[in-house]
């Protein structure tokens, strides 16, 4: 027998709410229309006494579910969290009172509520005597009260369709981390994880640890005084890893198969014989890991296919990585010319060699570390013989990081010459050896041609990110009309993780072949939950940045393990216990949920029904928005929790001249932007009803259709930015919502409604001024086109 539900509605009068609104009327709405079993008012509900009131009612059995009618659901989240209890929030403070603040009101109207003491749950100073509240007309007060009434109705309705989420039976706690790649990023991630108490296995394809950094003579300094190159520290790092009791190292090995999910990744590790030269397997075993860190580094860019760089024309034109190998072999002795071993008297470093260019075959991006690396290598020559002419030819000199400017100044003081120019051709110098360089001096604005004993090309990074799991198939049968153009960059295509996901065998690439990452919102996250990219495989970076990056990825891997062990979601809904449930008797096997899930969390069973993987799921609700028959839901977020809120709003008669605008606001960007706007007392239309949603991707078109049929005059969707520089926390939610909304036009036409009545906006969390303005523009649009003809 189902447990009887008893709803308790608790109305806060603090933070200016009690002064601006009729709390008794709100109580009546909650009891009569919201059908709350118990309604209480409190001066400061977030204070210990207020919270204890709720806890006492829960303990006595008077209530089983709680509606908090106070501040935004983004505030006091821990204060109003009660284990095993469904909680709905009516946003009276930011959503009603603060968003209607008038010019002339003192900020003291609600400042006590937004003070540090209030956020800690302490009783703020009384505000009633200091508000200086400006006069508000009776009509304005009435519309604001109606706004608050609707928020009460929505919250009381939402709670009836919610159940407190509980963990499923899928939880697996496995405190073992797999690190793929034994370079400086991988070893750092392994050490940080092991120091935190987690067991780690490093799988490295080569026979030794160290990666690219092991081939360096010196590295760029990252600590004061940043005046000279320093030891790479790889030997020390390798030693620490090798002797650590929680770290297992598998060299000459690779991953041949990865299946499962956070807490239970099943990984097959193959032992390879590097001496055979064919990567032949000499045995394999399968282990289970809780999380995976991919730290597979980069490959230096190959400039051989760019004729103007002269790499193939002269033996005295080398890349920066080749010069590093020469320096390592020389071990501090004077470097000699590669072609004939003669002393080097002049050396030119060509910056951005094959980089920061839109030409075919070039890298379009900056690799970040090359400028400082050239300064470091120029110092090799100066340290050996100060009389050696060292010239750095650059278009833009960039030395980011701690001490970067100091390092540049140190190079100047040593006599390194920095010349702003652009190289046009490099060729062999003739019988005397060396290389001839033609470039344009951008300071003197003249063409220069001269010989150097050695030319060093500062080439960039090409990520070892594996196969792009979500790349579009661009193959065509059309003949190549540009056969003479330089070949495109070849990014390694051998799979690294060999995932069994339907979306592909590796992490998808974000841009330029680098592994998936979200630079703006959460850099270490990828679209494969529990798998994190670290180091140059994620973006170009130097050693100091790579170590910091590896530490961050280790922290995310640990978080994923602990969340998976408790059945909780990963960022950005970290801690959420809900997960998708399907009513299979209504499923049409259309595959929209499996295809549109951005995180590979849905497979198909033998009958082709969706098979949800809880620990991969981010709880964004994209599957719910995609489902045409609405059979996917979460315990605390469903078609009904939002749909019934929409229907609960009181729709005035068209003669009252009180339009209703539904705003579905993404909880990650749009909703916070509106909350912050309210804190700054930025007003938006009193006729708008804002409902926070997990992601725009979770919006099912039935919500829009129901709103229009109910008599709403307009519907606005506010989501994150999409496209190349997307800010959507769930990657593609905003993009998919916009695509779905293009199909609403037919519905509008059938209903005889104007297209302007449904609009989608991309809103950043920083759009504090813009977000309210968009809502106000919608109100003006409704005033122009008139009320909905579907009002009844």
mmCIF file of C-alpha atoms in Angstrom, residues 206-352:
data_model
loop_
_atom_site.group_PDB
_atom_site.id
_atom_site.type_symbol
_atom_site.label_atom_id
_atom_site.label_comp_id
_atom_site.label_asym_id
_atom_site.label_seq_id
_atom_site.Cartn_x
_atom_site.Cartn_y
_atom_site.Cartn_z
ATOM 1 C CA UNK A 206 56.524 2.521 -24.603
ATOM 2 C CA UNK A 207 59.102 0.571 -22.636
ATOM 3 C CA UNK A 208 59.833 3.350 -20.143
ATOM 4 C CA UNK A 209 58.011 6.062 -18.231
ATOM 5 C CA UNK A 210 58.566 9.750 -18.829
ATOM 6 C CA UNK A 211 56.900 10.511 -22.144
ATOM 7 C CA UNK A 212 58.002 13.575 -24.095
ATOM 8 C CA UNK A 213 59.409 15.241 -20.979
ATOM 9 C CA UNK A 214 61.956 12.438 -20.623
ATOM 10 C CA UNK A 215 63.497 13.615 -23.903
ATOM 11 C CA UNK A 216 64.163 17.126 -22.598
ATOM 12 C CA UNK A 217 67.567 18.390 -21.512
ATOM 13 C CA UNK A 218 66.042 21.192 -19.451
ATOM 14 C CA UNK A 219 62.569 22.585 -18.895
ATOM 15 C CA UNK A 220 61.072 26.058 -18.634
ATOM 16 C CA UNK A 221 61.225 27.351 -15.038
ATOM 17 C CA UNK A 222 57.941 27.955 -13.260
ATOM 18 C CA UNK A 223 59.182 29.302 -9.934
ATOM 19 C CA UNK A 224 61.052 32.451 -9.012
ATOM 20 C CA UNK A 225 63.549 33.675 -10.053
ATOM 21 C CA UNK A 226 62.723 32.159 -13.500
ATOM 22 C CA UNK A 227 66.051 33.211 -14.951
ATOM 23 C CA UNK A 228 67.409 29.965 -16.425
ATOM 24 C CA UNK A 229 66.280 26.524 -17.589
ATOM 25 C CA UNK A 230 65.918 23.924 -14.850
ATOM 26 C CA UNK A 231 66.158 20.150 -14.614
ATOM 27 C CA UNK A 232 62.975 18.434 -15.894
ATOM 28 C CA UNK A 233 62.689 16.393 -12.687
ATOM 29 C CA UNK A 234 61.562 13.316 -14.595
ATOM 30 C CA UNK A 235 63.995 10.931 -12.922
ATOM 31 C CA UNK A 236 62.680 11.915 -9.505
ATOM 32 C CA UNK A 237 59.079 11.567 -10.643
ATOM 33 C CA UNK A 238 59.709 8.143 -12.195
ATOM 34 C CA UNK A 239 61.413 7.011 -8.997
ATOM 35 C CA UNK A 240 58.484 8.160 -6.832
ATOM 36 C CA UNK A 241 56.012 6.354 -9.060
ATOM 37 C CA UNK A 242 58.063 3.166 -9.233
ATOM 38 C CA UNK A 243 58.358 2.735 -5.470
ATOM 39 C CA UNK A 244 54.863 3.845 -4.454
ATOM 40 C CA UNK A 245 52.962 0.964 -2.881
ATOM 41 C CA UNK A 246 49.623 1.970 -4.414
ATOM 42 C CA UNK A 247 50.890 2.369 -7.989
ATOM 43 C CA UNK A 248 51.281 -0.476 -10.476
ATOM 44 C CA UNK A 249 53.156 0.299 -13.703
ATOM 45 C CA UNK A 250 52.496 -1.575 -16.944
ATOM 46 C CA UNK A 251 54.978 -0.495 -19.622
ATOM 47 C CA UNK A 252 55.006 -1.846 -23.187
ATOM 48 C CA UNK A 253 51.242 -2.202 -22.812
ATOM 49 C CA UNK A 254 48.068 -0.829 -24.343
ATOM 50 C CA UNK A 255 44.290 -0.943 -23.871
ATOM 51 C CA UNK A 256 42.508 -3.313 -26.224
ATOM 52 C CA UNK A 257 38.994 -3.002 -24.787
ATOM 53 C CA UNK A 258 37.108 -0.797 -22.323
ATOM 54 C CA UNK A 259 33.521 -1.427 -21.275
ATOM 55 C CA UNK A 260 31.340 -0.634 -18.296
ATOM 56 C CA UNK A 261 30.947 2.651 -16.464
ATOM 57 C CA UNK A 262 32.186 4.602 -13.424
ATOM 58 C CA UNK A 263 32.805 2.232 -10.562
ATOM 59 C CA UNK A 264 32.989 -0.775 -12.860
ATOM 60 C CA UNK A 265 35.062 -0.103 -15.977
ATOM 61 C CA UNK A 266 36.264 -3.442 -17.328
ATOM 62 C CA UNK A 267 39.542 -2.870 -19.120
ATOM 63 C CA UNK A 268 41.595 -5.375 -21.087
ATOM 64 C CA UNK A 269 45.312 -4.582 -20.926
ATOM 65 C CA UNK A 270 47.521 -6.134 -23.588
ATOM 66 C CA UNK A 271 51.206 -6.654 -23.084
ATOM 67 C CA UNK A 272 53.125 -5.825 -26.263
ATOM 68 C CA UNK A 273 56.640 -6.640 -27.376
ATOM 69 C CA UNK A 274 58.222 -3.385 -28.558
ATOM 70 C CA UNK A 275 61.174 -5.294 -29.961
ATOM 71 C CA UNK A 276 58.926 -7.062 -32.464
ATOM 72 C CA UNK A 277 58.065 -3.763 -34.133
ATOM 73 C CA UNK A 278 54.503 -4.851 -34.913
ATOM 74 C CA UNK A 279 52.809 -4.198 -31.567
ATOM 75 C CA UNK A 280 52.140 -7.891 -31.325
ATOM 76 C CA UNK A 281 50.363 -8.994 -28.155
ATOM 77 C CA UNK A 282 52.219 -11.254 -25.795
ATOM 78 C CA UNK A 283 49.319 -11.705 -23.397
ATOM 79 C CA UNK A 284 46.396 -9.839 -21.864
ATOM 80 C CA UNK A 285 44.324 -9.586 -18.736
ATOM 81 C CA UNK A 286 41.123 -7.802 -17.725
ATOM 82 C CA UNK A 287 40.837 -5.619 -14.633
ATOM 83 C CA UNK A 288 38.096 -3.455 -13.153
ATOM 84 C CA UNK A 289 38.603 0.227 -12.404
ATOM 85 C CA UNK A 290 36.508 2.932 -10.817
ATOM 86 C CA UNK A 291 37.628 5.775 -13.105
ATOM 87 C CA UNK A 292 39.987 6.435 -16.000
ATOM 88 C CA UNK A 293 42.404 9.283 -16.711
ATOM 89 C CA UNK A 294 43.642 9.642 -20.273
ATOM 90 C CA UNK A 295 47.036 11.361 -20.294
ATOM 91 C CA UNK A 296 48.362 10.262 -23.665
ATOM 92 C CA UNK A 297 50.156 13.513 -24.450
ATOM 93 C CA UNK A 298 51.042 14.820 -27.874
ATOM 94 C CA UNK A 299 53.161 14.263 -30.968
ATOM 95 C CA UNK A 300 55.383 17.104 -32.224
ATOM 96 C CA UNK A 301 54.090 18.620 -35.449
ATOM 97 C CA UNK A 302 55.830 17.331 -38.589
ATOM 98 C CA UNK A 303 56.818 20.280 -40.825
ATOM 99 C CA UNK A 304 58.185 18.175 -43.675
ATOM 100 C CA UNK A 305 55.170 18.825 -45.906
ATOM 101 C CA UNK A 306 55.546 22.633 -45.730
ATOM 102 C CA UNK A 307 58.179 23.485 -48.401
ATOM 103 C CA UNK A 308 58.735 27.098 -47.323
ATOM 104 C CA UNK A 309 60.039 25.941 -43.935
ATOM 105 C CA UNK A 310 62.944 24.148 -45.638
ATOM 106 C CA UNK A 311 62.845 21.217 -43.253
ATOM 107 C CA UNK A 312 63.539 18.671 -45.996
ATOM 108 C CA UNK A 313 65.928 20.952 -47.905
ATOM 109 C CA UNK A 314 68.677 21.276 -45.323
ATOM 110 C CA UNK A 315 70.105 19.074 -42.615
ATOM 111 C CA UNK A 316 70.724 22.205 -40.596
ATOM 112 C CA UNK A 317 67.021 22.938 -40.242
ATOM 113 C CA UNK A 318 65.685 21.069 -37.218
ATOM 114 C CA UNK A 319 62.550 21.144 -35.083
ATOM 115 C CA UNK A 320 62.617 22.261 -31.469
ATOM 116 C CA UNK A 321 62.107 18.676 -30.299
ATOM 117 C CA UNK A 322 65.060 17.514 -32.426
ATOM 118 C CA UNK A 323 67.234 20.248 -30.947
ATOM 119 C CA UNK A 324 66.204 19.053 -27.489
ATOM 120 C CA UNK A 325 67.456 15.563 -28.383
ATOM 121 C CA UNK A 326 70.789 17.045 -29.530
ATOM 122 C CA UNK A 327 71.103 19.004 -26.277
ATOM 123 C CA UNK A 328 70.286 15.939 -24.189
ATOM 124 C CA UNK A 329 72.968 13.962 -26.001
ATOM 125 C CA UNK A 330 75.509 16.781 -25.576
ATOM 126 C CA UNK A 331 74.734 17.030 -21.830
ATOM 127 C CA UNK A 332 75.733 20.667 -21.542
ATOM 128 C CA UNK A 333 78.591 20.629 -24.028
ATOM 129 C CA UNK A 334 78.577 22.980 -27.015
ATOM 130 C CA UNK A 335 76.145 21.977 -29.715
ATOM 131 C CA UNK A 336 77.446 21.412 -33.238
ATOM 132 C CA UNK A 337 75.866 21.654 -36.645
ATOM 133 C CA UNK A 338 73.981 18.438 -37.511
ATOM 134 C CA UNK A 339 75.133 18.335 -41.143
ATOM 135 C CA UNK A 340 78.878 18.435 -40.583
ATOM 136 C CA UNK A 341 79.482 18.669 -36.815
ATOM 137 C CA UNK A 342 81.074 22.100 -37.178
ATOM 138 C CA UNK A 343 80.748 24.688 -34.413
ATOM 139 C CA UNK A 344 77.617 26.795 -34.463
ATOM 140 C CA UNK A 345 78.202 30.544 -34.575
ATOM 141 C CA UNK A 346 74.664 31.692 -35.394
ATOM 142 C CA UNK A 347 71.243 30.179 -34.784
ATOM 143 C CA UNK A 348 67.750 31.360 -35.718
ATOM 144 C CA UNK A 349 64.579 30.228 -33.972
ATOM 145 C CA UNK A 350 61.515 30.516 -36.197
ATOM 146 C CA UNK A 351 58.390 30.877 -34.092
ATOM 147 C CA UNK A 352 54.939 29.609 -35.058
#
